[in-house]
Amino acid sequence: MNLDRVVFLAAYTRRSRAYAHAMVARDFRPEHVILFGAEAQRDTRLEGICATGGWTTERLGVPDVNAAEIRDRVAELDPSFVIFSGYGGQILRDGLIAFGTRFLHVHSGWLPQYRGSTTLYYSLLRESRCAASALLLDRNIDTGPIVARKHYPAPASSTEVDHGYDGEIRADLLVDVLEHYVREGDLPQANEQRPEVGTTYYVIHPVLKHLAMLSLAQNRSA
């Protein structure tokens, strides 16, 4: 299924590989793929997945998503929207946001209740389940309009949460959104967030992270 006027902008990360695997498995074909990162960050596994999908792919050797090379290339392609999978901690600045292209990001937390970092673990501690939310990025962290949300059961206690489960649930929701795009010709209706609703979390303390992982084993044995 061709994703007309859709660009996949991907850093060399496990999450990008999860997205690419999920799209190839559903036979989604972005119109164009931009892989970015310094030479030391280059991952031929991600490039191989893109090749398997038969995608038109280019590589930009810059590590910062806000680099002029990326901004100018996205503007030239003029997509309907960009599937964004960047490096951790990177925030889109005005140079990319200002010219009006929609950037679709999938966050591993139920928005707006779980904004910020490592929200997956906070959700496990509070609710014994996880979630992912697809949103359109704005200038702040996880505050953009929401286009889809989905709850997921807690992972098995033996699961590699950060580098396995996290990417898998994000990728699962992503392909749901892409199916809607192919079927309806646009993204699902976006719902604005109210800034006063929800909580922003910060990188979880190792002790709390350990407790969250212990809770998985306890829930499985209950």
Coordinates of C-alpha atoms in Angstrom, one line a residue:
M1 CA 0.0 0.0 0.0
N2 CA 1.5 3.3 -1.1
L3 CA 1.6 6.0 1.5
D4 CA 1.3 8.9 -1.0
R5 CA 2.9 12.1 0.1
V6 CA 4.2 10.5 3.4
V7 CA 7.8 10.9 4.4
F8 CA 9.5 8.6 7.0
L9 CA 12.1 10.7 8.8
A10 CA 14.1 8.3 11.0
A11 CA 17.2 8.4 13.2
Y12 CA 19.3 5.3 13.5
T13 CA 17.5 3.9 16.6
R14 CA 15.8 0.6 17.7
R15 CA 12.5 2.5 17.5
S16 CA 13.0 3.4 13.9
R17 CA 13.8 -0.3 13.2
A18 CA 10.5 -1.3 14.9
Y19 CA 8.6 1.2 12.9
A20 CA 10.2 0.1 9.6
H21 CA 9.6 -3.6 10.4
A22 CA 5.9 -3.0 11.2
M23 CA 5.4 -1.0 8.0
V24 CA 7.1 -3.6 5.9
A25 CA 5.1 -6.4 7.5
R26 CA 1.9 -4.5 6.5
D27 CA 3.3 -3.7 3.1
F28 CA 3.2 0.1 3.7
R29 CA 5.4 2.0 1.4
P30 CA 6.3 5.6 2.3
E31 CA 6.8 7.9 -0.7
H32 CA 10.2 8.9 0.6
V33 CA 12.5 7.9 3.5
I34 CA 15.2 10.2 5.1
L35 CA 17.6 8.5 7.4
F36 CA 19.7 10.8 9.5
G37 CA 22.6 10.5 11.9
A38 CA 26.4 10.9 12.1
E39 CA 28.6 8.2 10.4
A40 CA 29.3 6.7 13.9
Q41 CA 25.5 6.3 14.4
R42 CA 24.8 4.6 11.1
D43 CA 22.9 1.3 11.3
T44 CA 22.9 -0.9 8.3
R45 CA 20.1 -3.0 9.8
L46 CA 17.7 -0.1 9.4
E47 CA 18.9 0.5 5.9
G48 CA 18.4 -3.1 5.1
I49 CA 14.8 -3.0 6.3
C50 CA 14.1 0.0 4.1
A51 CA 15.7 -1.9 1.1
T52 CA 13.5 -4.9 1.8
G53 CA 10.4 -2.7 1.6
G54 CA 11.7 -1.3 -1.7
W55 CA 11.5 2.2 -0.3
T56 CA 13.1 5.3 -1.9
T57 CA 15.7 6.1 0.7
E58 CA 18.3 8.8 1.2
R59 CA 20.8 9.4 4.0
L60 CA 21.7 12.7 5.6
G61 CA 24.8 12.6 7.7
V62 CA 23.7 15.0 10.4
P63 CA 22.7 14.0 14.0
D64 CA 20.4 16.9 14.7
V65 CA 16.9 16.7 13.3
N66 CA 16.8 20.5 13.3
A67 CA 19.7 20.8 10.9
A68 CA 19.2 22.9 7.8
E69 CA 19.8 20.0 5.5
I70 CA 16.8 18.1 7.0
R71 CA 14.6 21.2 7.1
D72 CA 15.3 22.1 3.5
R73 CA 14.8 18.5 2.3
V74 CA 11.4 18.1 4.0
A75 CA 10.3 21.5 2.6
E76 CA 11.3 20.4 -0.9
L77 CA 9.4 17.1 -0.6
D78 CA 6.3 18.9 0.7
P79 CA 4.6 15.9 2.3
S80 CA 1.1 15.6 3.7
F81 CA 2.8 14.5 6.9
V82 CA 6.1 13.1 8.3
I83 CA 6.4 10.0 10.3
F84 CA 9.0 11.1 12.9
S85 CA 11.3 8.8 14.8
G86 CA 14.2 10.8 16.2
Y87 CA 16.9 10.4 18.8
G88 CA 15.9 10.6 22.4
G89 CA 15.6 14.1 23.8
Q90 CA 15.5 15.9 20.5
I91 CA 12.7 18.4 20.2
L92 CA 11.6 20.0 16.9
R93 CA 12.4 23.7 16.8
D94 CA 10.6 26.4 14.9
G95 CA 12.6 25.9 11.8
L96 CA 10.8 22.6 11.1
I97 CA 7.5 23.4 12.8
A98 CA 7.0 26.8 11.2
F99 CA 6.5 25.9 7.6
G100 CA 3.3 23.9 8.4
T101 CA 4.2 20.3 7.7
R102 CA 2.6 17.8 10.1
F103 CA 5.0 15.7 12.1
L104 CA 3.4 12.4 13.4
H105 CA 5.0 11.1 16.6
V106 CA 4.0 8.1 18.7
H107 CA 4.5 8.5 22.4
S108 CA 4.6 5.5 24.8
G109 CA 2.0 6.9 27.3
W110 CA -1.7 7.8 27.5
L111 CA -2.0 11.5 26.7
P112 CA -2.5 13.9 28.3
Q113 CA -2.3 12.0 31.6
Y114 CA 1.3 10.7 30.9
R115 CA 3.5 13.3 29.2
G116 CA 7.2 13.4 29.3
S117 CA 9.9 10.8 29.8
T118 CA 9.8 7.0 30.7
T119 CA 6.0 7.3 31.2
L120 CA 5.7 3.6 30.4
Y121 CA 7.1 2.8 33.8
Y122 CA 4.9 5.3 35.6
S123 CA 1.9 3.7 33.9
L124 CA 3.0 0.3 35.0
L125 CA 3.3 1.4 38.6
R126 CA 0.0 3.2 38.7
E127 CA -2.2 1.1 36.4
S128 CA -0.4 -2.2 35.7
R129 CA -0.8 -1.5 32.0
C130 CA 0.7 0.6 29.3
A131 CA -0.4 2.8 26.4
A132 CA 0.7 4.6 23.3
S133 CA -0.6 7.9 21.8
A134 CA -0.1 9.2 18.3
L135 CA 0.1 13.0 18.1
L136 CA 1.0 15.9 15.9
L137 CA 4.1 17.6 17.3
D138 CA 4.1 21.2 18.4
R139 CA 6.7 23.4 20.1
N140 CA 6.3 21.7 23.5
I141 CA 6.7 18.2 24.9
D142 CA 3.8 15.9 24.2
T143 CA 1.2 18.6 24.0
G144 CA 0.2 18.5 20.4
P145 CA -3.2 17.3 19.0
I146 CA -3.9 13.6 19.6
V147 CA -4.9 11.5 16.6
A148 CA -5.1 8.0 18.2
R149 CA -4.6 6.3 21.6
K150 CA -4.5 2.7 22.6
H151 CA -4.0 0.7 25.8
Y152 CA -1.8 -2.4 25.9
P153 CA -1.4 -5.2 28.5
A154 CA 1.7 -5.1 30.7
P155 CA 4.7 -6.9 29.1
A156 CA 6.0 -10.2 30.5
S157 CA 8.5 -9.8 33.3
S158 CA 11.2 -11.2 31.1
T159 CA 10.6 -8.6 28.3
E160 CA 13.2 -6.0 27.4
V161 CA 11.0 -3.1 28.0
D162 CA 13.0 -0.1 26.8
H163 CA 14.5 -1.7 23.7
G164 CA 11.7 -4.2 22.8
Y165 CA 8.2 -3.7 24.2
D166 CA 8.3 0.2 24.0
G167 CA 9.1 0.2 20.3
E168 CA 6.6 -2.6 19.6
I169 CA 3.6 -0.8 21.0
R170 CA 4.5 2.4 19.3
A171 CA 4.9 0.6 16.0
D172 CA 1.5 -1.2 16.5
L173 CA -0.3 2.1 17.0
L174 CA 1.6 3.7 14.1
V175 CA 0.4 1.1 11.6
D176 CA -3.2 1.5 12.8
V177 CA -3.0 5.2 12.0
L178 CA -1.4 4.5 8.6
E179 CA -4.2 2.1 7.8
H180 CA -6.7 4.9 8.5
Y181 CA -4.7 7.2 6.2
V182 CA -4.8 4.7 3.4
R183 CA -8.5 4.0 3.9
E184 CA -9.7 7.6 4.4
G185 CA -7.1 9.7 2.7
D186 CA -6.1 11.5 5.8
L187 CA -5.0 11.1 9.4
P188 CA -7.7 10.5 12.1
Q189 CA -9.3 13.6 13.4
A190 CA -6.9 15.4 15.7
N191 CA -8.1 16.4 19.2
E192 CA -6.5 19.3 20.9
Q193 CA -5.1 18.8 24.4
R194 CA -5.9 21.1 27.3
P195 CA -2.5 22.2 28.8
E196 CA -4.0 22.2 32.3
V197 CA -5.0 18.6 32.1
G198 CA -2.4 15.8 32.6
T199 CA 1.0 15.4 34.2
T200 CA 4.5 15.7 32.8
Y201 CA 6.9 13.1 34.1
Y202 CA 10.7 13.1 34.1
V203 CA 13.3 10.3 33.8
I204 CA 12.3 7.7 36.3
H205 CA 14.5 7.0 39.3
P206 CA 16.2 3.6 39.1
V207 CA 14.6 2.5 42.3
L208 CA 11.1 3.3 40.9
K209 CA 12.0 1.6 37.6
H210 CA 13.1 -1.5 39.6
L211 CA 9.8 -1.5 41.5
A212 CA 7.9 -1.3 38.2
M213 CA 9.7 -4.3 36.9
L214 CA 9.1 -6.2 40.1
S215 CA 5.4 -5.5 39.7
L216 CA 5.4 -7.3 36.5
A217 CA 6.6 -10.5 38.1
Q218 CA 4.1 -10.1 41.0
N219 CA 1.2 -9.6 38.6
R220 CA 2.1 -12.7 36.6
S221 CA 2.3 -14.8 39.8
A222 CA -1.0 -13.4 41.3

